[in-house]
mmCIF file of C-alpha atoms and ligand atoms in Angstrom:
data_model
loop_
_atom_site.group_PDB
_atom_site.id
_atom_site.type_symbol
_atom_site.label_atom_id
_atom_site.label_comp_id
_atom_site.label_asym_id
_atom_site.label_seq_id
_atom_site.Cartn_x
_atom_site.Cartn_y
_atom_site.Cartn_z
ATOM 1 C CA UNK A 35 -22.978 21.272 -12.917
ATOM 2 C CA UNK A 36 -22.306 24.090 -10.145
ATOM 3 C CA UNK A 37 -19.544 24.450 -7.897
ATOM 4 C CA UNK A 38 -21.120 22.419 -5.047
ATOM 5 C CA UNK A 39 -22.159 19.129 -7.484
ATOM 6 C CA UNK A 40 -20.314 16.933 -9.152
ATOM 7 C CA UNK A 41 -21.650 15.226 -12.083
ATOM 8 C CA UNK A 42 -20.089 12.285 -10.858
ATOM 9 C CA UNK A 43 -23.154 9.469 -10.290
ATOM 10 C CA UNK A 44 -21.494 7.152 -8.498
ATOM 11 C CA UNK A 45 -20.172 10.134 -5.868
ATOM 12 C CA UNK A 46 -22.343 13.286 -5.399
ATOM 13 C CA UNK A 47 -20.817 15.619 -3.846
ATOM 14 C CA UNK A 48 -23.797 18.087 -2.021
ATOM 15 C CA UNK A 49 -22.750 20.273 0.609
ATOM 16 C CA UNK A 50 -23.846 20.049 4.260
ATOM 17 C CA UNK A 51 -26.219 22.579 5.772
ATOM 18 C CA UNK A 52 -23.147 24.383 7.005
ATOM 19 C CA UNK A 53 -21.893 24.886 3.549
ATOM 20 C CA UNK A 54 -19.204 22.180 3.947
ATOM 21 C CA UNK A 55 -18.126 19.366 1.329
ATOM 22 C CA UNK A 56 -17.742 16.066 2.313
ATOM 23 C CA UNK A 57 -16.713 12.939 0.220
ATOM 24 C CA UNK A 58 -19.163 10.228 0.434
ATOM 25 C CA UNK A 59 -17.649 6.865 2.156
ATOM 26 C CA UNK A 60 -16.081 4.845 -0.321
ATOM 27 C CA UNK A 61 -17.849 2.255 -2.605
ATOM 28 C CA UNK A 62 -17.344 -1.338 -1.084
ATOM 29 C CA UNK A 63 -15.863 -2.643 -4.280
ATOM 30 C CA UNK A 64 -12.982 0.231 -4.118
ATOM 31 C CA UNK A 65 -11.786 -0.154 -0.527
ATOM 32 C CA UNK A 66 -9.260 2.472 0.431
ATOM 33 C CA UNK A 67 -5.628 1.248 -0.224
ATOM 34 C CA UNK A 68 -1.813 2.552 0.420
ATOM 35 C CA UNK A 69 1.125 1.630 -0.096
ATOM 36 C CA UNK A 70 4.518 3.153 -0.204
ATOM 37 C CA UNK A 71 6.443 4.853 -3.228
ATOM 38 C CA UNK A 72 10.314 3.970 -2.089
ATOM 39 C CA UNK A 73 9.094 0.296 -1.529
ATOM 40 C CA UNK A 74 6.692 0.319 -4.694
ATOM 41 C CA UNK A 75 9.492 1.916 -6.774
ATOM 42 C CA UNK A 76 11.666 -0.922 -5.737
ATOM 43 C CA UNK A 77 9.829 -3.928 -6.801
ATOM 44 C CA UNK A 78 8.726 -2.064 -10.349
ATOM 45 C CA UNK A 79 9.237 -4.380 -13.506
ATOM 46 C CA UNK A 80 8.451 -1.421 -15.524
ATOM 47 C CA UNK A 81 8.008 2.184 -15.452
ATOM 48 C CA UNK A 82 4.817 4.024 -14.640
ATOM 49 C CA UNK A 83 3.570 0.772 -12.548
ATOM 50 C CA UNK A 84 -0.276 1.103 -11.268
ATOM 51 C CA UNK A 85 0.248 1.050 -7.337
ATOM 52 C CA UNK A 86 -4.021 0.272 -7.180
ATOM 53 C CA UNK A 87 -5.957 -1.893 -8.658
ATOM 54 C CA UNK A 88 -8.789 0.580 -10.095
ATOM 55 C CA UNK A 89 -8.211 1.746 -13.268
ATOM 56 C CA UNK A 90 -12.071 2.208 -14.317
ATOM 57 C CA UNK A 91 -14.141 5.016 -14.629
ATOM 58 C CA UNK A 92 -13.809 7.697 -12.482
ATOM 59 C CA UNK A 93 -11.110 5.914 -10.688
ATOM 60 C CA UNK A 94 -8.045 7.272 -9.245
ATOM 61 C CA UNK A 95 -5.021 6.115 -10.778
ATOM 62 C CA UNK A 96 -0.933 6.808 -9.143
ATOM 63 C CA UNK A 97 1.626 5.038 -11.019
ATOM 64 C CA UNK A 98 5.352 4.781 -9.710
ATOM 65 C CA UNK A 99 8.202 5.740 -11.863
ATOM 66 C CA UNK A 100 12.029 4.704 -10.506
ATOM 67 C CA UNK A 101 14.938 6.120 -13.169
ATOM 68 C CA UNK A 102 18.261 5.953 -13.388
ATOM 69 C CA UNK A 103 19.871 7.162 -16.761
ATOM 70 C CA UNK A 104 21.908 9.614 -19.121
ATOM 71 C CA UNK A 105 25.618 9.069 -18.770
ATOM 72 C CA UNK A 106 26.901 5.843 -17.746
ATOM 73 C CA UNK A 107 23.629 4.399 -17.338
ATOM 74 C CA UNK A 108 22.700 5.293 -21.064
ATOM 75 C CA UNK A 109 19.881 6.791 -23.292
ATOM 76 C CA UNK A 110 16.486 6.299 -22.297
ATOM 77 C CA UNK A 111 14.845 7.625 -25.078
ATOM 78 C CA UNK A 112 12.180 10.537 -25.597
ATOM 79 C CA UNK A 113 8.237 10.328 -26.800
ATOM 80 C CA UNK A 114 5.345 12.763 -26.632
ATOM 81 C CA UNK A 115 2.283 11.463 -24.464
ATOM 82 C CA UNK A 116 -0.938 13.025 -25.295
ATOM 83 C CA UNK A 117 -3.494 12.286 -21.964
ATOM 84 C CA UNK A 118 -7.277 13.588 -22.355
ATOM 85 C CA UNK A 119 -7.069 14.052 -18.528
ATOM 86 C CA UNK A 120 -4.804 16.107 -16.218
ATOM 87 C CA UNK A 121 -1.055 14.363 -14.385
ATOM 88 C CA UNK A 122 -0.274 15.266 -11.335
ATOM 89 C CA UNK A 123 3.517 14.841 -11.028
ATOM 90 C CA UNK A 124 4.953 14.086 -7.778
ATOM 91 C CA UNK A 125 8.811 14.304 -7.230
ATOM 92 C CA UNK A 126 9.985 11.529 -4.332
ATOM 93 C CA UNK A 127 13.611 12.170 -4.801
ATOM 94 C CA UNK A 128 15.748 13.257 -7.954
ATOM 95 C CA UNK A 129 18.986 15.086 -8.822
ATOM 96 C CA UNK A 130 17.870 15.951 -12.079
ATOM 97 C CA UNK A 131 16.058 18.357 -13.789
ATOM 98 C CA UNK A 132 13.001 17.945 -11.715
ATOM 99 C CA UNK A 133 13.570 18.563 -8.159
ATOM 100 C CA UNK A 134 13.210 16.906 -5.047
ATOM 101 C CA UNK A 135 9.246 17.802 -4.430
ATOM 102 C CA UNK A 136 8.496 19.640 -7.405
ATOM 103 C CA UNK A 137 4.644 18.897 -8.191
ATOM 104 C CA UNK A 138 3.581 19.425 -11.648
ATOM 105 C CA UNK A 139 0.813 19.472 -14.035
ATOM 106 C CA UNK A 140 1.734 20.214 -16.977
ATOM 107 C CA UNK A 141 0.086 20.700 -20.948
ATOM 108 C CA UNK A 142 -1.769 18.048 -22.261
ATOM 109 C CA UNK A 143 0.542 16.950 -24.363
ATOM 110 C CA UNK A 144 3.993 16.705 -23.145
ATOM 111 C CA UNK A 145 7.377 15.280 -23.342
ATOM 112 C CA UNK A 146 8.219 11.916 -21.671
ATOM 113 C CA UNK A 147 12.249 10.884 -21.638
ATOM 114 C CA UNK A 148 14.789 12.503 -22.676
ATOM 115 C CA UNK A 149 18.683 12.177 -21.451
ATOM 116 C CA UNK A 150 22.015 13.629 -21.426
ATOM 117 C CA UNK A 151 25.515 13.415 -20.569
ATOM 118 C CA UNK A 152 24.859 13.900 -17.334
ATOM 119 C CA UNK A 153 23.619 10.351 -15.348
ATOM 120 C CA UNK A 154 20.470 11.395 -13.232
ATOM 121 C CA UNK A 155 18.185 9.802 -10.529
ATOM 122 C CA UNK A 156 14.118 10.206 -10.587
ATOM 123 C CA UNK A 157 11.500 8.566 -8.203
ATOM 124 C CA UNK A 158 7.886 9.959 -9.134
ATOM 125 C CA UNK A 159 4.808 8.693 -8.906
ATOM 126 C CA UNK A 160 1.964 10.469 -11.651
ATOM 127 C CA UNK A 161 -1.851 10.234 -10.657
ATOM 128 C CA UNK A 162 -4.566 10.883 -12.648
ATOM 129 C CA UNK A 163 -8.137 10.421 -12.016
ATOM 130 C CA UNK A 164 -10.258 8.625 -14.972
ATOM 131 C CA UNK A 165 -13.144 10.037 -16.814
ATOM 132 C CA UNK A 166 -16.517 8.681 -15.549
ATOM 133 C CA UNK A 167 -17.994 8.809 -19.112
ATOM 134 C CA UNK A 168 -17.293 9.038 -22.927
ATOM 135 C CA UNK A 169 -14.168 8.178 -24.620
ATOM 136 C CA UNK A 170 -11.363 8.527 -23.228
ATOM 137 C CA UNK A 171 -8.177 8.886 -25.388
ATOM 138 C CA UNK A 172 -4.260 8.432 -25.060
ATOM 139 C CA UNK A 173 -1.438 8.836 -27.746
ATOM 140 C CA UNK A 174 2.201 8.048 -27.901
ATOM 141 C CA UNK A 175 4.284 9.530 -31.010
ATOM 142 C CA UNK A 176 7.963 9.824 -31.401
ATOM 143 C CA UNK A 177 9.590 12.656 -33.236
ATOM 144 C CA UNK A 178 12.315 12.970 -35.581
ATOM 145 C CA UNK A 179 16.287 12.970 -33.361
ATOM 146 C CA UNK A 180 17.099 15.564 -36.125
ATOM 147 C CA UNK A 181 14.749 17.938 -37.256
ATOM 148 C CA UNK A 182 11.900 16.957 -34.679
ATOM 149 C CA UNK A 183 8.859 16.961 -36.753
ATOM 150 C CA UNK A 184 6.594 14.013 -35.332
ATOM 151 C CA UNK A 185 7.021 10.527 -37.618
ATOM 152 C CA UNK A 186 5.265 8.015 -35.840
ATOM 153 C CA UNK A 187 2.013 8.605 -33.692
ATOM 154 C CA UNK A 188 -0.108 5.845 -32.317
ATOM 155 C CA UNK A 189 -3.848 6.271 -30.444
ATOM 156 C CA UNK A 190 -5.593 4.499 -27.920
ATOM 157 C CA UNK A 191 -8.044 3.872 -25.503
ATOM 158 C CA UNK A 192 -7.154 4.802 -21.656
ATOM 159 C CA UNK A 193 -9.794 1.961 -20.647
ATOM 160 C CA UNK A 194 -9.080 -1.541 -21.133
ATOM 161 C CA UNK A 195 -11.471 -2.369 -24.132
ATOM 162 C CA UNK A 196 -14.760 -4.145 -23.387
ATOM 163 C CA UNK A 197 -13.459 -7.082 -25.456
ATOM 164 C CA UNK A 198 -10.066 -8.257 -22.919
ATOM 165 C CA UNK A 199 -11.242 -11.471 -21.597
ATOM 166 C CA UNK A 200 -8.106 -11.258 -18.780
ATOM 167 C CA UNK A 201 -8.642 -11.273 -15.166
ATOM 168 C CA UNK A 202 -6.283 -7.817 -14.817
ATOM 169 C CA UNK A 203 -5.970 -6.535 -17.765
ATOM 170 C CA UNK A 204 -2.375 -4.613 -18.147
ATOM 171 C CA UNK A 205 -2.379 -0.581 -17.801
ATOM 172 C CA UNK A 206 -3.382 0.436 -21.247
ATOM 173 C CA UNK A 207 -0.833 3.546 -21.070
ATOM 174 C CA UNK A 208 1.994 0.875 -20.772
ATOM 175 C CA UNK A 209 0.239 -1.843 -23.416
ATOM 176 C CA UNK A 210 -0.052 1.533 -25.464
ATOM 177 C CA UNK A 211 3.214 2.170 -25.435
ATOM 178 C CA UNK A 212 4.732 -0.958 -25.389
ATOM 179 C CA UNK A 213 2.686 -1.455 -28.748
ATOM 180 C CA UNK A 214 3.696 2.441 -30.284
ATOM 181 C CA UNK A 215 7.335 1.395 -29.572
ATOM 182 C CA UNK A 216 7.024 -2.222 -31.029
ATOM 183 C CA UNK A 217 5.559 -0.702 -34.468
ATOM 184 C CA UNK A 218 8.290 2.083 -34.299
ATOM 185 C CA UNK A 219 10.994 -0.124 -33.910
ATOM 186 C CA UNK A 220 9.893 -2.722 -36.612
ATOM 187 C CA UNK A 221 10.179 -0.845 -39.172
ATOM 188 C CA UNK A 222 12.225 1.791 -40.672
ATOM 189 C CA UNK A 223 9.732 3.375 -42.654
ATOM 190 C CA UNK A 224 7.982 4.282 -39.149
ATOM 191 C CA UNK A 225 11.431 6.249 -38.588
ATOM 192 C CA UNK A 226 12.479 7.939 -41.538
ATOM 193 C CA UNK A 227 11.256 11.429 -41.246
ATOM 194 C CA UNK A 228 9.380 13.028 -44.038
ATOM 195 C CA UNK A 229 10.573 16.098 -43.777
ATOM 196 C CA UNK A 230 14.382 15.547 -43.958
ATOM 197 C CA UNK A 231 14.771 11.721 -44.253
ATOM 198 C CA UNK A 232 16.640 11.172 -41.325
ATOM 199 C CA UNK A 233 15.772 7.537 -39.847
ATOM 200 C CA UNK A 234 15.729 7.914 -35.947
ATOM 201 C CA UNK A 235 17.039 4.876 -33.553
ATOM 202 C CA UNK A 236 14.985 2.477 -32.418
ATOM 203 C CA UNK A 237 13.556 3.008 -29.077
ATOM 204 C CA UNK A 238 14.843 1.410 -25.880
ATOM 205 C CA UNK A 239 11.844 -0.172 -24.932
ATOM 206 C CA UNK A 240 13.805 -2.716 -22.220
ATOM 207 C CA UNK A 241 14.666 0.935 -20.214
ATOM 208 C CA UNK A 242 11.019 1.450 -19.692
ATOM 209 C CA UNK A 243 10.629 -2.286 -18.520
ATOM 210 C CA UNK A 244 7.388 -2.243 -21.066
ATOM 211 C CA UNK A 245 7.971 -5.674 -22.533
ATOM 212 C CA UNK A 246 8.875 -7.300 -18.906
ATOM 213 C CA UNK A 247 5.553 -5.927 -17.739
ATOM 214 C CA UNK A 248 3.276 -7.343 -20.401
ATOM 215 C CA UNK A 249 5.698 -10.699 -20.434
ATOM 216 C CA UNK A 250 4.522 -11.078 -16.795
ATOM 217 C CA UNK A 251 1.222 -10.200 -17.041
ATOM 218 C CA UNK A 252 0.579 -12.572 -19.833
ATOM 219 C CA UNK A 253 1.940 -14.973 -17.559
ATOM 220 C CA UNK A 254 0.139 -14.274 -14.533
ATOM 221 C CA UNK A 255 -3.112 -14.266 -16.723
ATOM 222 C CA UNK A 256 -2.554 -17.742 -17.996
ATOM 223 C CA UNK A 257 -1.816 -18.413 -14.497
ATOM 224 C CA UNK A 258 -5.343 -17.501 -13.732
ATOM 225 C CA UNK A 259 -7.131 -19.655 -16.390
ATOM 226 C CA UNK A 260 -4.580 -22.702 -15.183
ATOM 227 C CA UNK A 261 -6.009 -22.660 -12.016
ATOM 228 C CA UNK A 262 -9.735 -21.852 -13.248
ATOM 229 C CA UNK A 263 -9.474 -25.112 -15.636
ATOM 230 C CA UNK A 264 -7.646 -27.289 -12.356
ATOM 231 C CA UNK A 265 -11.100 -26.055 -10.150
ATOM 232 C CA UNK A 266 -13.173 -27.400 -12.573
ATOM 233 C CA UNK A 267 -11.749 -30.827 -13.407
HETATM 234 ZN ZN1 ZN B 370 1.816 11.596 -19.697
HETATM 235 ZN ZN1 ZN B 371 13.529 15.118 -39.497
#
C-alpha cells in the first residue's frame, strides 16, 4: 500500500493525472445520509446511538452521546473501552471537562465516565470508521473504585456476528457493554478486587440507557418477524 492507494477493495483510491485524490461515488447500497446531532441527541434512548445505518466493514460509523450528570444529576459511572480502531471525538456543546469543540483522538484504550461533585453537560458525537478485513476487537473492563487495578474485563466482536438472524442487529459496542455491565453487576465476585478486596458498586447501566436500547430493539425485531409471518399467511 503507498500513499496514493488504499487497500480498500470496495473504494480505490488512485490519483488523477493531475496528482489529485478523489473519492469514488458512493456504493448504491450506502447512499449518503445526514442528520443532525442537537435533534439526534434529543430522541437518544441510550448513549453512543448509531446516527447511520452502516455498521459493516469499512463503514463509517458517528454515534451521538447527550449527558447530563455528577452532582444533582448523580454518578454515571466509569469503564475502560479498548477499540482496535481510532475515535474521533467531537464536542457539540459541554461545560465540562471537555470543551465546547474540542476534537479528540485519543489512546486506544481509554477511559469512558467518570463524575464529580460538580453536575456537567456533554453533547458529542464519536465516529469511527470499521476495518474492511480481519477481526476486529472491542473490550469493556471496569476497575477497582479503590485501588484501581482492573477486576472485570469482557471482549468482543465490533461486527455483529455472522450468526444474528435480526433484521438490525443492535450496535455491538452498546450490546457489549450492556452485556460487560450485566455480568459485573450480577455478581459480586466480578467486583471484589484481588488485589485489596474491595467490592466496587454496581454499575448504573439505566444512565447509559443500554438496557432501554436493547429492550427496544428486541422489540422492534419481533416487530419485523410479526409482520414477515402476517405477509405470508
Ligand atoms: Zn471508546
Ligand atoms: Zn482494589
Amino acid at each position: 500500500m503507498n500513499n496514493h492507494e488504499s487497500r480498500n477493495s470496495n473504494m480505490t483510491i488512485k490519483p488523477d493525472a493531475d496528482g489529485a485524490l478523489r473519492m469514488p461515488e458512493p456504493r448504491p447500497d450506502k447512499a449518503p445520509v445526514k442528520t443532525n446531532a442537537y435533534r439526534y441527541a434529543r430522541q437518544a434512548n441510550t448513549q453512543l446511538l448509531p446516527m447511520f445505518p452502516y455498521d459493516g466493514p469499512g463503514d463509517i460509523v458517528s454515534a451521538c452521546t447527550s449527558i447530563r450528570a455528577g452532582g444533582q444529576s448523580g454518578k454515571r459511572g466509569y469503564f475502560l473501552h479498548t477499540n482496535a480502531v481510532d475515535e474521533v471525538m467531537v464536542s457539540f456543546g459541554a461545560n465540562g471537562r471537555v470543551r465546547t469543540g474540542d476534537v479528540v483522538v485519543g489512546p486506544k484504550t481509554h477511559g469512558v465516565g467518570g463524575s464529580g461533585a460538580a453536575e456537567f453537560f456533554a453533547l458529542n458525537v464519536v465516529t469511527q470508521r470499521q476495518l474492511e478485513e480481519g477481526e476486529q476487537l472491542e473490550a469493556v473492563a471496569f476497575a477497582c473504585e479503590a485501588c484501581s487495578q482492573e477486576i472485570f474485563k469482557l471482549s468482543f466482536s465490533a461486527f455483529t456476528t455472522a450468526d444474528h438472524d435480526g433484521f438490525f442487529p443492535p450496535l455491538p459496542s452498546n450490546a457489549g457493554a450492556a452485556e460487560a455491565a450485566a455480568r459485573f453487576n450480577a455478581s459480586e465476585a466480578n467486583r471484589t478486587c484481588k488485589a485489596c478486596g474491595h467490592v466496587s458498586d454496581p454499575f448504573p447501566i439505566a444512565m447509559w440507557g443500554w438496557d432501554k436500547y436493547l429492550r427496544a430493539t428486541s422489540v422492534s425485531e419481533d416487530a419485523r418477524r410479526a409482520l414477515e409471518e402476517a405477509i405470508r399467511k
